């Protein structure tokens, strides 16, 4: 193929815009910030390299739990004491350990799991978690459900139908999973629950004096649902044919 090497170059002056995943995270953070939650995302309070204590032990996850298996977690040392965090729940433990309640925090960030990459899984993804800790009796399951419903309506619209199902997480009791009826089908979108008293004790917080709730979800999952993206790998290909479909995303 003949090329005229003397031809002037073409100017590429297209202004950049937000990636659909980043826009989803920013929109979510703005919602919780509007509810009075402090955003915790700095590397001191939200490190991606964690210890076993903050990532598992303090969260009431026993040594024989499947999540602690080497096939699911990226360990950095042979003694398994240091690892790439598998969830942003570790931020909650760090914050509760170093700060006195009451407080409300929102923790967005990258997490890592040894998943086989396919249309719905990657080894790196993003989570957003919230924690609301107040004097015992000031917050209960009704406040948790109200917060979750408000958030989901902000994301999916006021008419979205929400349902709660009983579940199990080692760090909350009771625990719930949440589904929304969106575009003709039920979709599981997040997990939540009241903070287990043992988790509070692990952070030197008296469960007889303080209680609260927590919730967490994957940012990719929300972006895929709201933008009808069938394959999670599209977020990381940097393919302009894909990205150009999301110009002018509103994060308000």
XYZ file of C-alpha atoms in Angstrom:
252
model
C 0.000 0.000 0.000
C 1.420 3.379 -1.082
C 1.733 6.104 1.571
C 2.596 9.739 0.975
C 5.059 10.399 3.788
C 5.028 14.140 3.026
C 1.303 14.515 3.777
C 0.648 16.559 6.950
C -0.615 14.593 9.923
C -4.269 14.640 10.896
C -5.211 16.434 14.089
C -7.139 14.347 16.623
C -8.807 16.959 18.796
C -11.661 14.954 20.280
C -12.236 15.895 23.922
C -12.231 12.957 26.323
C -15.211 11.942 28.436
C -16.004 9.686 31.331
C -15.718 5.939 31.008
C -19.111 4.251 31.690
C -17.674 2.388 34.680
C -16.172 5.516 36.231
C -19.378 7.438 35.572
C -21.360 4.733 37.390
C -19.047 4.893 40.392
C -19.121 8.689 40.519
C -22.904 8.726 40.312
C -23.140 6.201 43.155
C -20.688 8.101 45.345
C -22.613 11.330 44.729
C -25.849 9.675 45.903
C -24.350 8.520 49.192
C -22.471 11.773 49.672
C -25.840 13.504 49.422
C -27.072 11.259 52.243
C -24.254 12.430 54.495
C -21.740 9.627 53.958
C -18.030 10.441 54.031
C -16.134 9.052 51.026
C -13.139 6.919 52.031
C -10.881 6.203 49.050
C -7.401 7.436 49.965
C -4.513 4.913 49.946
C -3.945 5.180 53.700
C -7.468 4.241 54.751
C -8.240 2.157 51.650
C -5.076 0.223 50.637
C -5.358 -2.408 47.911
C -2.664 -4.542 49.567
C -4.218 -5.811 52.783
C -3.479 -8.077 55.720
C -5.372 -11.233 56.533
C -6.733 -9.557 59.664
C -8.457 -6.643 57.928
C -9.600 -8.636 54.891
C -10.793 -11.841 56.581
C -10.215 -12.421 60.289
C -11.791 -9.253 61.671
C -14.751 -9.742 59.334
C -15.640 -12.984 61.110
C -14.446 -15.112 58.181
C -13.063 -18.382 59.600
C -9.824 -19.981 58.336
C -11.736 -22.770 56.563
C -13.971 -20.374 54.627
C -13.761 -20.985 50.823
C -12.873 -17.320 50.166
C -9.557 -17.837 51.960
C -8.481 -20.600 49.629
C -5.478 -19.886 47.416
C -7.641 -20.600 44.365
C -9.779 -17.547 45.184
C -7.361 -15.022 46.680
C -4.096 -13.454 45.488
C -1.719 -13.990 48.408
C 1.526 -12.035 48.344
C 3.442 -13.931 51.042
C 3.828 -17.642 51.758
C 2.343 -17.272 55.242
C -0.859 -15.801 53.693
C -0.664 -12.764 55.942
C -0.577 -10.270 53.052
C -2.835 -10.262 50.019
C -4.653 -8.213 47.408
C -7.947 -7.297 49.027
C -10.934 -9.319 47.866
C -13.535 -6.728 48.900
C -13.758 -3.163 50.186
C -15.199 -4.474 53.462
C -11.620 -4.243 54.714
C -11.970 -0.449 54.572
C -14.810 -0.673 57.089
C -12.597 -2.582 59.524
C -9.747 -0.103 59.171
C -12.083 2.841 59.660
C -13.830 1.343 62.694
C -10.458 0.476 64.232
C -9.059 3.997 63.840
C -12.168 6.148 64.388
C -14.773 6.479 67.082
C -18.461 6.223 66.104
C -20.889 7.589 65.162
C -20.064 7.808 61.465
C -21.361 7.024 57.982
C -18.848 6.073 55.297
C -18.870 5.040 51.640
C -15.848 3.079 50.378
C -15.343 2.692 46.606
C -12.316 0.923 45.195
C -10.608 -1.831 43.213
C -10.653 -5.415 44.483
C -9.042 -8.633 43.260
C -10.120 -12.267 43.034
C -8.696 -15.241 41.187
C -11.667 -15.646 38.890
C -11.473 -17.133 35.417
C -12.070 -14.264 33.012
C -15.326 -14.589 31.104
C -18.345 -12.455 30.198
C -19.266 -11.844 33.864
C -15.978 -12.272 35.773
C -12.581 -10.596 35.846
C -9.628 -10.839 38.205
C -9.921 -7.103 38.920
C -13.191 -5.290 39.493
C -14.674 -2.491 41.582
C -16.827 -2.503 44.697
C -18.663 0.182 46.619
C -19.630 -0.410 50.249
C -21.385 1.696 52.856
C -21.308 1.539 56.653
C -23.598 3.425 59.034
C -22.713 3.056 62.728
C -24.741 4.878 65.373
C -25.811 4.620 69.021
C -27.615 1.346 69.597
C -31.301 1.753 68.821
C -30.857 4.753 66.519
C -30.574 2.643 63.338
C -32.269 -0.652 62.583
C -33.188 -2.909 59.672
C -35.862 -0.474 58.541
C -33.239 2.270 58.079
C -31.090 -0.136 56.062
C -33.981 -1.075 53.774
C -34.985 2.572 53.366
C -31.428 3.567 52.413
C -31.098 0.718 49.905
C -34.494 1.417 48.311
C -33.706 5.134 47.997
C -30.363 4.364 46.347
C -31.827 1.837 43.908
C -34.579 4.244 42.880
C -31.948 6.876 42.152
C -30.166 4.398 39.880
C -33.047 2.527 38.220
C -35.927 5.006 38.504
C -38.750 5.682 40.952
C -40.899 2.877 39.563
C -38.371 0.093 40.133
C -39.633 -2.852 42.191
C -37.285 -3.996 44.974
C -37.325 -7.219 46.961
C -35.237 -8.410 49.911
C -34.256 -12.049 50.487
C -32.700 -13.610 53.569
C -29.076 -14.633 53.051
C -25.822 -15.290 54.908
C -22.650 -13.232 55.187
C -20.157 -13.868 58.010
C -19.922 -10.166 58.902
C -23.638 -9.259 59.104
C -26.605 -10.649 61.047
C -29.274 -10.659 59.810
C -28.086 -10.659 56.193
C -30.086 -9.826 53.086
C -29.685 -9.975 49.331
C -31.503 -7.438 47.201
C -33.082 -7.835 43.765
C -34.680 -5.320 41.415
C -37.251 -6.010 38.709
C -35.696 -4.227 35.761
C -36.449 -4.529 32.049
C -38.745 -7.488 32.557
C -36.726 -9.683 34.916
C -35.457 -9.937 38.485
C -31.770 -9.080 38.920
C -29.640 -9.590 42.018
C -27.824 -6.312 42.650
C -26.377 -6.127 46.186
C -25.924 -7.665 49.625
C -26.476 -5.998 52.987
C -27.229 -6.553 56.654
C -26.803 -5.389 60.233
C -23.167 -5.439 61.357
C -22.428 -8.577 63.363
C -21.604 -7.751 67.039
C -18.434 -9.852 66.837
C -17.135 -7.627 64.021
C -17.643 -4.587 66.239
C -15.791 -6.287 69.080
C -12.890 -7.026 66.722
C -12.631 -3.265 66.172
C -12.800 -2.490 69.930
C -16.334 -1.118 69.618
C -18.859 -2.103 72.276
C -21.852 -3.800 70.551
C -23.976 -3.024 73.597
C -23.492 0.686 72.892
C -23.235 0.845 69.087
C -24.922 -0.845 66.139
C -25.266 -0.244 62.426
C -25.721 -1.580 58.947
C -23.582 -2.221 55.893
C -24.201 -2.841 52.193
C -21.997 -3.598 49.215
C -22.163 -4.188 45.482
C -20.092 -4.409 42.320
C -19.828 -1.283 40.187
C -19.400 -3.295 36.993
C -22.651 -5.125 37.695
C -24.588 -1.857 37.959
C -22.964 -0.414 34.848
C -23.711 -3.578 32.858
C -27.356 -3.583 33.912
C -28.095 0.110 33.417
C -26.276 0.359 30.064
C -27.207 -3.144 28.801
C -23.596 -4.238 28.404
C -23.451 -8.027 27.910
C -19.735 -8.599 28.523
C -17.710 -7.223 31.456
C -14.503 -7.422 29.385
C -15.684 -4.494 27.262
C -14.841 -2.143 30.140
C -11.143 -2.909 29.853
C -10.533 -3.184 26.099
C -10.224 0.570 25.435
C -12.115 0.017 22.194
C -13.360 3.362 20.861
C -16.228 1.646 19.054
C -17.530 0.689 22.485
C -16.576 3.837 24.390
C -18.014 6.241 21.827
C -21.482 4.960 22.700
C -21.266 6.613 26.126
C -20.448 10.251 25.394
C -21.982 12.791 27.725
C -22.881 10.436 30.578
C -24.639 12.257 33.420
C -23.253 11.502 36.890
C -25.661 13.708 38.839
